Amino acid sequence: MKKMKRWLIALLLTWTITGSSAEQGPDGVYLAQVDQPLAVVYDRVYKSLEDARFYVVFEPNIGANLAGFAEKWGDDYNRNKLSAIRSMVFCNGWYANKVSNLDPNMLGFCPLHITLIERDGKTTVLFNASV
């Protein structure tokens, strides 16, 4: 599992070459900031994952879901003014099989997920790197 996470972090670090910044915060969340809209970054991440045989199995549009509560939540809705929140849930069957053979309890980390947020036309990719 650590190899998978290291590979994913290495994939995201490639953005540093294109002028983005990447870091692991004190809370264990790895983040990469890209000066591009979420739609562009999302497609790049999706393609990179699939090219590396990490298949996206679920794509929740969290921002659209939360928007349905805007009226109910009033002033408490979207106080950080995020223009989009999307996630990708992904897995590699080969890795999942290896993990299940080594320690079935570790399947709690499979599948993996990434969340992308957009504010002011810039995207931040968030990944739980604490494990």
Short mmCIF file of C-alpha atoms in Angstrom, two decimals:
data_model
loop_
_atom_site.label_atom_id
_atom_site.label_comp_id
_atom_site.label_asym_id
_atom_site.label_seq_id
_atom_site.Cartn_x
_atom_site.Cartn_y
_atom_site.Cartn_z
CA MET A 1 0.00 0.00 0.00
CA LYS A 2 2.86 2.36 0.75
CA LYS A 3 4.21 1.77 -2.78
CA MET A 4 0.84 2.77 -4.20
CA LYS A 5 0.73 5.95 -2.14
CA ARG A 6 4.34 6.80 -3.01
CA TRP A 7 3.57 6.28 -6.69
CA LEU A 8 0.54 8.53 -6.47
CA ILE A 9 2.45 11.26 -4.68
CA ALA A 10 5.20 11.01 -7.33
CA LEU A 11 2.54 11.39 -10.01
CA LEU A 12 1.19 14.52 -8.38
CA LEU A 13 4.70 15.90 -7.87
CA THR A 14 5.16 16.01 -11.63
CA TRP A 15 2.99 19.11 -11.53
CA THR A 16 5.83 20.96 -9.82
CA ILE A 17 7.63 20.98 -13.15
CA THR A 18 4.73 22.90 -14.69
CA GLY A 19 4.76 25.67 -12.10
CA SER A 20 2.53 24.22 -9.42
CA SER A 21 3.42 23.87 -5.77
CA ALA A 22 3.22 20.66 -3.76
CA GLU A 23 3.56 19.91 -0.08
CA GLN A 24 2.42 17.67 2.74
CA GLY A 25 0.63 19.62 5.41
CA PRO A 26 0.99 18.97 9.13
CA ASP A 27 -2.41 17.29 9.12
CA GLY A 28 -1.17 14.48 6.84
CA VAL A 29 -2.95 15.78 3.77
CA TYR A 30 -0.76 16.05 0.69
CA LEU A 31 -1.73 18.94 -1.53
CA ALA A 32 -0.72 20.17 -4.94
CA GLN A 33 -1.82 23.59 -6.12
CA VAL A 34 -2.18 24.22 -9.82
CA ASP A 35 -2.86 27.57 -11.48
CA GLN A 36 -5.50 26.06 -13.76
CA PRO A 37 -9.25 25.49 -13.50
CA LEU A 38 -10.51 22.27 -11.97
CA ALA A 39 -11.95 20.98 -15.25
CA VAL A 40 -8.49 20.97 -16.85
CA VAL A 41 -6.70 19.47 -13.85
CA TYR A 42 -9.43 16.89 -13.23
CA ASP A 43 -9.10 15.52 -16.77
CA ARG A 44 -5.28 15.34 -16.44
CA VAL A 45 -5.44 13.52 -13.11
CA TYR A 46 -8.09 11.11 -14.40
CA LYS A 47 -6.04 10.27 -17.48
CA SER A 48 -2.81 9.92 -15.49
CA LEU A 49 -4.44 7.53 -13.03
CA GLU A 50 -5.97 5.40 -15.76
CA ASP A 51 -2.74 5.38 -17.80
CA ALA A 52 -1.03 3.99 -14.69
CA ARG A 53 -3.77 1.36 -14.33
CA PHE A 54 -5.50 2.98 -11.38
CA TYR A 55 -9.10 2.86 -12.52
CA VAL A 56 -11.55 5.54 -11.45
CA VAL A 57 -14.61 3.71 -10.16
CA PHE A 58 -16.64 6.60 -8.73
CA GLU A 59 -16.67 10.35 -9.38
CA PRO A 60 -18.73 12.28 -6.82
CA ASN A 61 -19.40 15.91 -7.64
CA ILE A 62 -19.45 17.12 -4.05
CA GLY A 63 -19.85 20.78 -4.97
CA ALA A 64 -23.03 20.10 -6.96
CA ASN A 65 -24.39 17.99 -4.11
CA LEU A 66 -23.72 20.71 -1.53
CA ALA A 67 -25.25 23.39 -3.77
CA GLY A 68 -28.61 21.72 -3.19
CA PHE A 69 -28.38 22.82 0.45
CA ALA A 70 -27.47 26.47 -0.24
CA GLU A 71 -30.89 27.84 0.68
CA LYS A 72 -31.26 25.62 3.76
CA TRP A 73 -27.79 26.48 5.12
CA GLY A 74 -27.95 30.18 4.25
CA ASP A 75 -24.87 32.13 5.37
CA ASP A 76 -23.16 28.92 6.45
CA TYR A 77 -23.10 27.60 2.86
CA ASN A 78 -19.72 27.67 1.08
CA ARG A 79 -18.09 30.30 3.27
CA ASN A 80 -14.69 29.65 1.62
CA LYS A 81 -16.18 30.51 -1.79
CA LEU A 82 -15.09 27.30 -3.49
CA SER A 83 -16.31 27.20 -7.07
CA ALA A 84 -16.02 23.41 -7.39
CA ILE A 85 -15.41 20.31 -5.27
CA ARG A 86 -14.95 16.96 -7.01
CA SER A 87 -13.49 13.62 -5.99
CA MET A 88 -12.22 10.47 -7.66
CA VAL A 89 -12.34 7.06 -6.05
CA PHE A 90 -9.87 4.73 -7.73
CA CYS A 91 -8.18 1.36 -7.36
CA ASN A 92 -5.85 -1.06 -9.09
CA GLY A 93 -7.14 -4.62 -8.94
CA TRP A 94 -3.64 -6.11 -8.84
CA TYR A 95 -2.71 -3.96 -5.81
CA ALA A 96 -6.03 -4.71 -4.12
CA ASN A 97 -5.36 -8.42 -4.53
CA LYS A 98 -1.82 -8.07 -3.12
CA VAL A 99 -3.09 -6.08 -0.15
CA SER A 100 -5.85 -8.62 0.54
CA ASN A 101 -3.29 -11.44 0.45
CA LEU A 102 -0.92 -9.67 2.86
CA ASP A 103 -3.39 -8.21 5.35
CA PRO A 104 -7.13 -8.10 4.61
CA ASN A 105 -7.57 -5.36 7.24
CA MET A 106 -5.50 -3.04 5.06
CA LEU A 107 -8.32 -3.12 2.51
CA GLY A 108 -9.72 -0.29 4.60
CA PHE A 109 -7.37 1.87 2.52
CA CYS A 110 -8.63 0.52 -0.77
CA PRO A 111 -9.92 2.08 -2.88
CA LEU A 112 -8.04 5.34 -2.63
CA HIS A 113 -9.49 8.78 -3.28
CA ILE A 114 -8.42 12.26 -4.32
CA THR A 115 -10.40 15.45 -3.82
CA LEU A 116 -9.98 18.49 -6.03
CA ILE A 117 -11.19 21.95 -5.04
CA GLU A 118 -11.25 25.14 -7.08
CA ARG A 119 -11.15 28.72 -5.87
CA ASP A 120 -10.45 31.79 -7.99
CA GLY A 121 -9.66 29.65 -11.06
CA LYS A 122 -6.94 27.69 -9.23
CA THR A 123 -7.15 24.03 -8.29
CA THR A 124 -5.88 22.26 -5.20
CA VAL A 125 -5.56 18.47 -5.27
CA LEU A 126 -5.89 16.85 -1.83
CA PHE A 127 -4.74 13.34 -0.94
CA ASN A 128 -4.58 11.63 2.45
CA ALA A 129 -0.88 10.85 2.79
CA SER A 130 -0.77 10.08 6.49
CA VAL A 131 -0.79 6.31 6.07
#
